[in-house]
Coordinates of C-alpha atoms in Angstrom, one line a residue:
M1 CA -52.3 -70.4 61.1
R2 CA -49.1 -68.9 59.9
S3 CA -48.3 -68.9 56.2
P4 CA -45.3 -71.1 55.2
H5 CA -44.3 -68.2 53.0
R6 CA -44.2 -65.6 55.7
T7 CA -41.3 -63.1 55.3
P8 CA -38.5 -64.0 57.6
P9 CA -37.8 -61.6 60.6
G10 CA -35.5 -58.8 59.6
C11 CA -36.0 -59.3 55.9
A12 CA -37.7 -55.9 55.6
R13 CA -34.5 -54.4 57.0
A14 CA -32.3 -56.2 54.5
V15 CA -31.8 -53.2 52.3
D16 CA -28.5 -51.5 53.0
P17 CA -29.2 -48.2 54.7
L18 CA -26.7 -46.5 52.4
V19 CA -28.6 -47.8 49.4
R20 CA -31.9 -46.7 50.9
D21 CA -30.6 -43.2 51.7
S22 CA -29.1 -42.8 48.2
S23 CA -32.2 -43.9 46.3
L24 CA -33.9 -40.5 46.3
V25 CA -30.9 -38.9 44.8
W26 CA -30.7 -41.6 42.2
L27 CA -34.3 -41.1 41.3
A28 CA -34.0 -37.4 40.9
S29 CA -30.8 -37.9 38.9
G30 CA -32.5 -40.2 36.5
I31 CA -35.4 -37.8 36.0
V32 CA -33.2 -34.8 35.3
G33 CA -31.1 -37.0 33.0
V34 CA -34.2 -37.8 31.0
S35 CA -34.8 -34.1 30.7
F36 CA -31.2 -33.5 29.5
G37 CA -31.4 -36.2 26.9
A38 CA -34.7 -35.1 25.6
V39 CA -33.8 -31.4 25.4
S40 CA -30.5 -32.1 23.7
V41 CA -32.1 -34.2 20.9
A42 CA -35.1 -31.9 20.6
G43 CA -32.7 -29.0 20.0
G44 CA -31.0 -30.8 17.1
L45 CA -28.2 -32.9 18.5
P46 CA -27.9 -36.5 17.5
V47 CA -28.9 -39.2 20.0
W48 CA -25.3 -40.2 20.6
A49 CA -24.1 -36.7 21.6
P50 CA -25.8 -36.4 25.0
V51 CA -25.3 -40.1 25.7
L52 CA -21.5 -40.0 25.0
M53 CA -21.2 -36.7 26.9
S54 CA -22.8 -38.2 29.9
L55 CA -20.6 -41.2 29.9
L56 CA -17.3 -39.3 29.4
V57 CA -18.0 -35.9 31.0
Y58 CA -20.6 -36.7 33.6
A59 CA -21.0 -33.2 34.9
G60 CA -24.8 -32.5 35.3
S61 CA -25.3 -28.7 35.3
A62 CA -22.2 -28.2 33.2
Q63 CA -23.6 -30.5 30.6
F64 CA -26.8 -28.5 30.4
S65 CA -24.8 -25.3 30.1
A66 CA -22.5 -26.7 27.4
V67 CA -25.4 -28.0 25.4
G68 CA -27.2 -24.7 25.8
V69 CA -24.2 -22.9 24.3
L70 CA -24.1 -25.3 21.4
L71 CA -27.8 -25.0 20.7
A72 CA -27.6 -21.2 20.9
G73 CA -25.0 -21.2 18.1
G74 CA -21.8 -21.1 20.2
G75 CA -18.8 -23.1 19.1
P76 CA -17.3 -26.2 20.8
A77 CA -14.6 -24.0 22.5
A78 CA -17.2 -21.8 24.2
A79 CA -19.2 -24.9 25.3
V80 CA -16.1 -26.5 26.8
A81 CA -15.0 -23.3 28.5
T82 CA -18.5 -23.0 30.1
G83 CA -18.4 -26.6 31.3
L84 CA -15.0 -26.2 32.8
L85 CA -15.9 -23.1 34.6
L86 CA -19.0 -24.6 36.2
N87 CA -17.1 -27.7 37.2
T88 CA -14.2 -26.0 38.7
R89 CA -15.7 -26.5 42.2
T90 CA -15.1 -30.3 41.9
A91 CA -11.4 -29.7 42.3
A92 CA -12.1 -28.7 45.9
F93 CA -14.5 -31.5 46.4
S94 CA -11.8 -34.0 45.2
L95 CA -9.4 -32.8 47.9
A96 CA -12.1 -33.4 50.5
V97 CA -12.5 -37.0 49.5
A98 CA -9.0 -37.9 48.4
E99 CA -8.3 -40.0 51.4
I100 CA -11.7 -41.7 51.2
L101 CA -11.1 -43.0 47.7
G102 CA -8.1 -45.2 48.6
A103 CA -4.5 -45.2 47.7
G104 CA -4.7 -47.2 44.5
R105 CA -4.4 -45.4 41.1
A106 CA -7.4 -47.2 39.7
S107 CA -9.7 -46.3 42.6
R108 CA -8.6 -42.7 42.5
F109 CA -9.0 -42.4 38.7
L110 CA -12.5 -44.0 38.8
G111 CA -13.4 -42.1 42.0
A112 CA -12.5 -38.8 40.5
H113 CA -15.0 -39.4 37.7
L114 CA -17.7 -40.0 40.3
V115 CA -17.1 -36.9 42.3
T116 CA -20.2 -34.8 42.5
D117 CA -21.9 -32.5 45.0
E118 CA -24.1 -35.4 46.1
T119 CA -21.5 -38.1 46.4
V120 CA -19.1 -35.9 48.4
A121 CA -21.8 -34.6 50.8
F122 CA -23.2 -38.2 51.3
A123 CA -19.7 -39.6 52.0
L124 CA -18.6 -36.8 54.4
A125 CA -21.9 -37.1 56.3
Q126 CA -20.9 -40.6 57.5
S127 CA -18.8 -41.4 60.5
G128 CA -15.7 -43.5 60.1
R129 CA -13.4 -43.8 57.1
A130 CA -14.6 -47.3 56.1
R131 CA -18.3 -46.2 56.1
Q132 CA -17.4 -43.0 54.2
R133 CA -15.7 -45.0 51.5
R134 CA -18.7 -47.4 51.1
A135 CA -21.0 -44.4 51.0
F136 CA -19.0 -42.7 48.3
W137 CA -18.9 -45.7 46.0
I138 CA -22.5 -46.8 46.6
S139 CA -23.9 -43.3 46.0
G140 CA -21.4 -42.6 43.2
I141 CA -22.0 -45.7 41.2
G142 CA -25.7 -45.6 41.6
L143 CA -25.9 -42.0 40.6
F144 CA -23.7 -42.5 37.5
A145 CA -25.9 -45.4 36.4
A146 CA -29.2 -43.5 37.1
W147 CA -28.0 -40.4 35.3
N148 CA -26.8 -42.2 32.2
T149 CA -29.9 -44.5 32.0
G150 CA -32.1 -41.4 32.2
V151 CA -30.1 -39.5 29.5
L152 CA -30.3 -42.5 27.2
A153 CA -34.1 -42.8 27.7
G154 CA -34.6 -39.1 27.2
A155 CA -32.4 -39.0 24.1
L156 CA -34.4 -41.9 22.5
A157 CA -37.7 -40.2 23.4
G158 CA -36.5 -37.0 21.7
G159 CA -38.7 -34.0 22.2
A160 CA -41.8 -36.0 23.1
L161 CA -41.3 -35.6 26.9
G162 CA -40.5 -31.9 26.9
D163 CA -38.5 -30.5 29.8
T164 CA -39.2 -32.6 32.9
A165 CA -37.5 -30.1 35.1
R166 CA -40.7 -28.0 34.9
Y167 CA -42.2 -30.4 37.5
G168 CA -39.8 -29.2 40.1
L169 CA -38.3 -32.7 40.7
D170 CA -34.8 -31.4 40.4
A171 CA -35.4 -29.7 43.8
A172 CA -34.7 -33.1 45.3
F173 CA -31.0 -32.5 44.9
P174 CA -30.7 -29.4 47.1
A175 CA -33.2 -30.8 49.6
V176 CA -31.1 -34.0 50.0
L177 CA -27.9 -32.0 50.3
A178 CA -29.4 -29.8 53.0
A179 CA -30.4 -32.9 54.9
L180 CA -26.9 -34.4 54.6
V181 CA -25.1 -31.3 56.0
L182 CA -27.5 -30.5 58.8
P183 CA -25.9 -32.8 61.4
A184 CA -22.5 -31.1 60.8
L185 CA -24.0 -27.7 61.1
R186 CA -25.7 -28.6 64.4
A187 CA -22.5 -30.1 65.9
D188 CA -19.9 -27.5 64.9
A189 CA -20.2 -23.7 65.3
A190 CA -17.2 -23.2 63.0
V191 CA -18.8 -25.1 60.2
R192 CA -22.0 -23.0 60.7
R193 CA -20.0 -19.8 60.3
C194 CA -18.4 -21.1 57.1
A195 CA -21.8 -22.2 55.8
L196 CA -23.5 -19.0 56.5
L197 CA -20.8 -16.9 54.8
G198 CA -20.8 -19.2 51.8
A199 CA -24.6 -19.2 51.5
A200 CA -24.7 -15.4 51.8
L201 CA -22.1 -15.0 49.0
A202 CA -23.9 -17.5 46.8
L203 CA -27.2 -15.8 47.2
A204 CA -25.7 -12.4 46.6
V205 CA -24.1 -13.3 43.2
T206 CA -26.8 -15.7 41.9
P207 CA -28.7 -13.0 39.9
A208 CA -25.5 -11.9 38.2
V209 CA -23.4 -15.0 37.3
P210 CA -24.1 -18.2 35.4
A211 CA -25.5 -21.3 37.1
G212 CA -22.9 -23.2 39.1
V213 CA -20.6 -20.2 39.7
P214 CA -22.4 -19.3 43.0
V215 CA -21.4 -22.7 44.4
L216 CA -17.8 -22.1 43.5
L217 CA -17.8 -18.7 45.1
A218 CA -19.4 -20.1 48.2
L219 CA -16.1 -21.9 49.0
A220 CA -14.8 -18.5 50.2
G221 CA -16.8 -19.3 53.4
L222 CA -13.9 -21.7 54.3
L223 CA -11.8 -18.6 55.1
L224 CA -13.6 -18.5 58.4
H225 CA -12.6 -22.1 59.3
R226 CA -9.9 -22.6 61.8
R227 CA -7.9 -25.7 62.3
P228 CA -8.3 -27.4 65.8
G229 CA -5.7 -25.8 68.1
A230 CA -5.2 -22.7 66.0
A231 CA -4.8 -19.4 67.9
A232 CA -8.0 -17.5 68.3

């Protein structure tokens, strides 16, 4: 006899695929956020400092670097300069998604705050402008919420948790990004050439420059890209 409480057909597929695909990045973001909050407070910063920074700056690796400068005795100017340098790459990312965000000033202002490696890659991996826009906002809002929730939890816990990055969970970010760009690499030889040059440059300079700078230098791979119809 069938149960009267049987799950309706299709209910298991009710979760939006974009939400499902973003969830791993949200989880990783929350865990790394816990690490950031805990490390900041354990190093001597007040609880409000990492929480406020995450809400207003929201820059991931740049936040870690800026706090590292402060905890090492550097001044606010040095911390800000470090964060700005590491986040320079988002200027190029913003150009890539400018049309996706919409024409309104409010959407562009809020969208610019949510531009990250993950949200841009996730949006551009979709087909069709409408789906790209939904992907950007779904992944961006979820990522922002997960990161800030994690930072708050870590800051309140203080040094009791230690550095959660030692478990390797932060590897979820590059793994997901690689999965997002693979379809584009398979479909377009020009994109593959750009990606290979960018990856080679990033790997070559990684031992000699601060974290985040290799990603910025990898943009030089775009020099190999040619617009459709350009002369060979």
